[in-house]
Amino acid sequence: MKNTIYIILLFAVVAGLGACSPKVLPYAATNKVYSHQTDSVLEVLGREQPAVLVDSLGAPIPSEFIGTVNFNARKPNYVIIHYTAQDSLAQTIKTFTLVKPQVSAHYVVGKDGKVVHMLNDYLRAWQAGISKWGSITDMNSCSIGIEIDNNGHEPFTDVQIKSVLALLTQLKKAYNIPTANFIGHQDIAPARKPDPGPLFPWKLLAAKGFGYWPDELLELPPDNFDYATALRLIGYDTSNLPAAITAFKRHFVQIEDSPVMGQLDLNVLYNVYRKYAP
């Protein structure tokens, strides 16, 4: 019983449960659902159940639950950046507070720089979908999703990017997220998603320590350089190689995004590959 109380108190603090302030009254109904959902998560975490096991002959295997005293909440290790592909911050918030779309994110950043926190960082948002990065096939379980209010065809605003950088600074410090682990939705789902697109300022983010960017001076890769292997070692799913090439170029080249590797693209890839997979 003591272990159950400890777990519930721990995750109640993490979830930040509490009464709604007047500022969130327009979303009182959805905040109530959020609280109900987190209560359900806490109930699951508080269970003290032994494993129910049988051997190959169907005989029960002895099992009991003994709570350890050495544990904490699992923390996120990646940040996935998206654009909303919608018309406004309000429209995105509405989408994330409806059940039918089955999508969510931890944060949404408006054009005016406003940051809306929609899910506790330790909880699993539905933002990555079917995706893969390196050997990870469930990015939702290890990442924080940031949606930026942008329709996909317009520049990101300066104040918006300023807020994104402030948020990334906080997240990197809070969870000790490695520099290489700030990536885009298209990076992890190259055949499905285009965001955050070639207009996103990845170079600026890399200068602040969020992801890598090619050096100004590039050297030619060796004659035996295998660009498909290099893409895979960075993290890209190369099962659809043209899609992986396009995703890479949208992130690291940002001049054009044809699914063909030119000499400049090869030079950039060789340089970046040695940063991600030294």
XYZ file of C-alpha atoms in Angstrom:
278
model
C 0.000 0.000 0.000
C 2.880 2.338 0.828
C 4.371 1.788 -2.644
C 1.022 2.601 -4.256
C 0.736 5.873 -2.349
C 4.315 6.792 -3.284
C 3.721 6.156 -6.990
C 0.444 8.081 -7.042
C 1.987 11.066 -5.254
C 4.972 11.053 -7.596
C 2.911 11.050 -10.753
C 0.352 13.491 -9.397
C 3.194 15.960 -9.026
C 4.488 15.114 -12.508
C 1.075 15.494 -14.096
C 0.506 18.809 -12.366
C -3.102 18.052 -11.547
C -5.135 20.888 -10.074
C -8.124 23.141 -10.409
C -8.596 25.115 -13.615
C -7.836 28.815 -13.439
C -10.247 31.349 -14.989
C -7.942 31.666 -18.002
C -8.663 28.096 -19.115
C -12.435 28.157 -18.588
C -13.126 27.931 -22.362
C -11.467 24.521 -22.209
C -12.939 23.418 -18.871
C -14.667 20.426 -20.484
C -11.546 19.120 -22.209
C -9.400 19.820 -19.140
C -11.846 17.661 -17.175
C -11.308 14.841 -19.690
C -7.541 15.358 -19.374
C -7.775 14.994 -15.593
C -9.861 11.845 -15.970
C -7.313 10.375 -18.382
C -4.389 11.148 -16.067
C -6.310 9.613 -13.169
C -6.604 6.441 -15.250
C -2.850 6.467 -15.904
C -2.148 6.924 -12.193
C -4.444 4.011 -11.376
C -2.493 1.764 -13.742
C 0.840 2.920 -12.291
C -0.374 2.161 -8.776
C -1.164 -1.485 -9.444
C 0.970 -4.009 -7.579
C 0.329 -7.165 -9.559
C 2.635 -10.154 -9.871
C 3.280 -11.544 -13.339
C 0.818 -14.281 -14.300
C 2.926 -16.949 -16.001
C 2.619 -20.573 -17.044
C 5.220 -23.015 -18.222
C 5.155 -24.974 -21.500
C 2.818 -27.559 -19.947
C 0.355 -24.953 -18.688
C 1.365 -25.216 -15.040
C 1.465 -21.900 -13.114
C 4.869 -20.427 -12.328
C 5.244 -18.967 -8.793
C 5.234 -15.160 -8.889
C 4.793 -12.219 -6.508
C 5.094 -8.435 -6.542
C 7.770 -6.799 -4.366
C 8.142 -3.067 -4.894
C 11.621 -1.664 -5.495
C 12.596 1.651 -3.928
C 14.814 2.664 -6.877
C 12.777 4.167 -9.726
C 11.467 7.360 -11.235
C 9.436 8.452 -14.251
C 10.760 7.641 -17.705
C 11.910 10.804 -19.459
C 11.762 11.887 -23.109
C 14.953 11.589 -25.131
C 13.912 13.158 -28.474
C 12.115 16.279 -29.650
C 10.069 16.045 -32.841
C 9.230 19.319 -34.586
C 6.117 19.689 -36.751
C 4.135 22.356 -38.503
C 0.400 22.271 -37.925
C -0.714 22.547 -41.586
C -3.731 24.418 -40.216
C -4.930 28.011 -40.350
C -4.511 29.184 -36.764
C -3.448 28.330 -33.237
C -7.113 28.125 -32.240
C -7.861 25.595 -34.970
C -4.975 23.381 -33.858
C -6.042 23.548 -30.213
C -9.546 22.555 -31.269
C -8.137 19.611 -33.247
C -6.133 18.449 -30.234
C -9.154 18.687 -27.935
C -11.394 16.516 -30.118
C -11.395 12.737 -29.851
C -12.043 11.927 -33.508
C -8.749 13.164 -35.051
C -6.752 10.987 -32.605
C -3.776 13.379 -32.694
C -2.024 15.465 -30.072
C 1.261 17.123 -29.165
C 2.933 18.303 -26.010
C 3.313 21.913 -27.144
C 1.850 24.240 -29.783
C 3.622 27.506 -30.665
C 1.519 30.298 -32.161
C 2.578 32.860 -34.754
C 2.666 35.491 -32.007
C 5.080 33.382 -29.982
C 2.516 32.099 -27.496
C 3.345 28.598 -26.226
C 0.458 26.306 -25.285
C 1.418 23.278 -23.194
C -1.167 20.554 -23.894
C 0.288 17.394 -22.358
C 2.669 16.688 -19.499
C 6.149 15.951 -20.860
C 6.265 12.512 -19.240
C 3.085 11.355 -20.955
C 2.867 9.869 -24.451
C 1.402 12.173 -27.122
C 0.014 10.903 -30.418
C 2.199 12.990 -32.699
C 4.751 10.817 -34.480
C 2.433 8.178 -35.949
C 3.955 5.385 -37.997
C 7.620 6.358 -37.937
C 11.170 5.126 -37.494
C 14.489 6.659 -36.508
C 17.452 4.354 -36.344
C 16.209 1.239 -34.571
C 13.345 3.052 -32.811
C 9.913 2.222 -34.198
C 7.790 3.843 -31.471
C 8.881 7.471 -31.430
C 5.788 8.536 -29.475
C 7.078 6.671 -26.438
C 10.423 8.468 -26.248
C 9.791 11.960 -27.632
C 8.206 15.347 -27.047
C 6.148 16.722 -29.933
C 6.176 20.445 -30.740
C 3.654 21.749 -33.263
C 4.355 25.161 -34.807
C 1.399 27.152 -36.161
C 2.246 27.237 -39.871
C 0.344 26.121 -42.962
C 3.450 24.685 -44.613
C 3.747 27.362 -47.306
C 4.801 30.420 -45.321
C 7.888 31.562 -43.404
C 7.938 30.990 -39.675
C 7.710 34.265 -37.730
C 10.720 35.607 -35.849
C 8.863 35.751 -32.530
C 7.646 32.192 -33.115
C 11.168 30.860 -33.619
C 12.348 32.840 -30.596
C 9.764 31.013 -28.483
C 10.708 27.661 -30.041
C 14.362 28.244 -29.132
C 13.422 29.161 -25.553
C 11.291 26.024 -25.273
C 14.014 23.795 -26.733
C 16.549 25.289 -24.318
C 14.318 24.389 -21.382
C 13.609 20.869 -22.635
C 17.243 20.094 -23.428
C 18.314 21.175 -19.952
C 15.424 19.483 -18.135
C 15.820 16.086 -19.812
C 19.459 16.159 -20.943
C 18.400 15.578 -24.550
C 21.399 14.960 -26.844
C 22.132 17.512 -29.574
C 21.497 14.941 -32.317
C 17.989 14.161 -31.038
C 16.205 17.296 -32.243
C 14.607 16.218 -35.521
C 11.591 16.847 -37.742
C 8.493 14.843 -38.492
C 9.622 14.189 -42.068
C 12.938 12.857 -40.777
C 11.151 10.053 -38.937
C 8.353 9.503 -41.485
C 9.885 10.430 -44.861
C 7.292 8.644 -46.991
C 4.322 10.180 -45.144
C 5.087 13.643 -43.811
C 6.602 16.881 -45.184
C 6.933 18.923 -41.987
C 8.428 21.117 -40.743
C 9.495 21.718 -44.360
C 12.381 23.434 -46.168
C 11.504 26.869 -44.714
C 12.220 25.780 -41.167
C 15.482 27.351 -39.849
C 17.406 24.198 -38.978
C 20.709 26.080 -39.414
C 19.757 28.520 -36.656
C 18.647 25.698 -34.365
C 21.929 23.854 -34.907
C 23.861 27.009 -34.038
C 22.036 26.983 -30.686
C 22.770 23.316 -30.042
C 19.605 21.670 -31.349
C 20.620 19.239 -34.072
C 23.577 19.464 -36.444
C 24.232 21.441 -39.616
C 26.877 21.029 -42.339
C 30.073 23.049 -42.050
C 30.739 25.960 -44.402
C 33.709 24.162 -45.987
C 32.810 20.742 -47.373
C 35.153 18.063 -48.585
C 34.443 15.464 -51.221
C 33.391 12.078 -49.885
C 35.655 9.119 -50.671
C 35.039 7.134 -53.854
C 33.546 4.238 -51.901
C 31.085 6.461 -49.982
C 27.706 4.707 -49.761
C 25.098 7.437 -49.342
C 22.272 4.998 -48.586
C 24.236 3.539 -45.680
C 25.168 7.026 -44.471
C 21.499 8.069 -44.437
C 20.604 4.935 -42.493
C 23.376 5.501 -39.938
C 22.156 9.054 -39.342
C 18.752 7.575 -38.530
C 16.685 7.674 -41.722
C 14.461 4.784 -42.737
C 15.887 3.949 -46.171
C 13.311 1.305 -47.092
C 11.961 4.029 -49.401
C 15.273 5.540 -50.464
C 13.892 8.389 -52.642
C 11.702 9.534 -49.737
C 14.671 9.403 -47.353
C 16.757 11.482 -49.781
C 14.010 14.102 -50.054
C 13.644 14.282 -46.272
C 17.398 14.662 -45.820
C 17.614 17.449 -48.411
C 14.668 19.324 -46.920
C 16.421 19.307 -43.550
C 20.090 19.767 -44.413
C 20.302 21.284 -47.919
C 17.072 23.290 -48.306
C 17.800 24.400 -51.876
C 15.708 21.797 -53.696
C 14.214 18.488 -52.648
C 14.359 16.160 -55.644
C 14.903 12.496 -54.683
C 18.299 12.453 -56.422
C 21.704 12.982 -54.820
C 23.824 15.576 -56.611
C 27.450 16.329 -55.794
C 26.562 19.100 -53.306
C 24.090 16.785 -51.590
C 26.744 14.071 -51.302
C 29.220 16.565 -49.847
C 26.654 17.750 -47.286
C 25.663 14.195 -46.400
C 29.265 13.116 -45.888
C 29.855 16.075 -43.569
C 26.641 15.602 -41.577
C 26.993 11.817 -41.408
C 30.309 12.187 -39.604
C 28.602 14.386 -36.975
C 25.704 12.007 -36.336
C 27.594 8.748 -36.723
C 31.281 9.475 -35.948
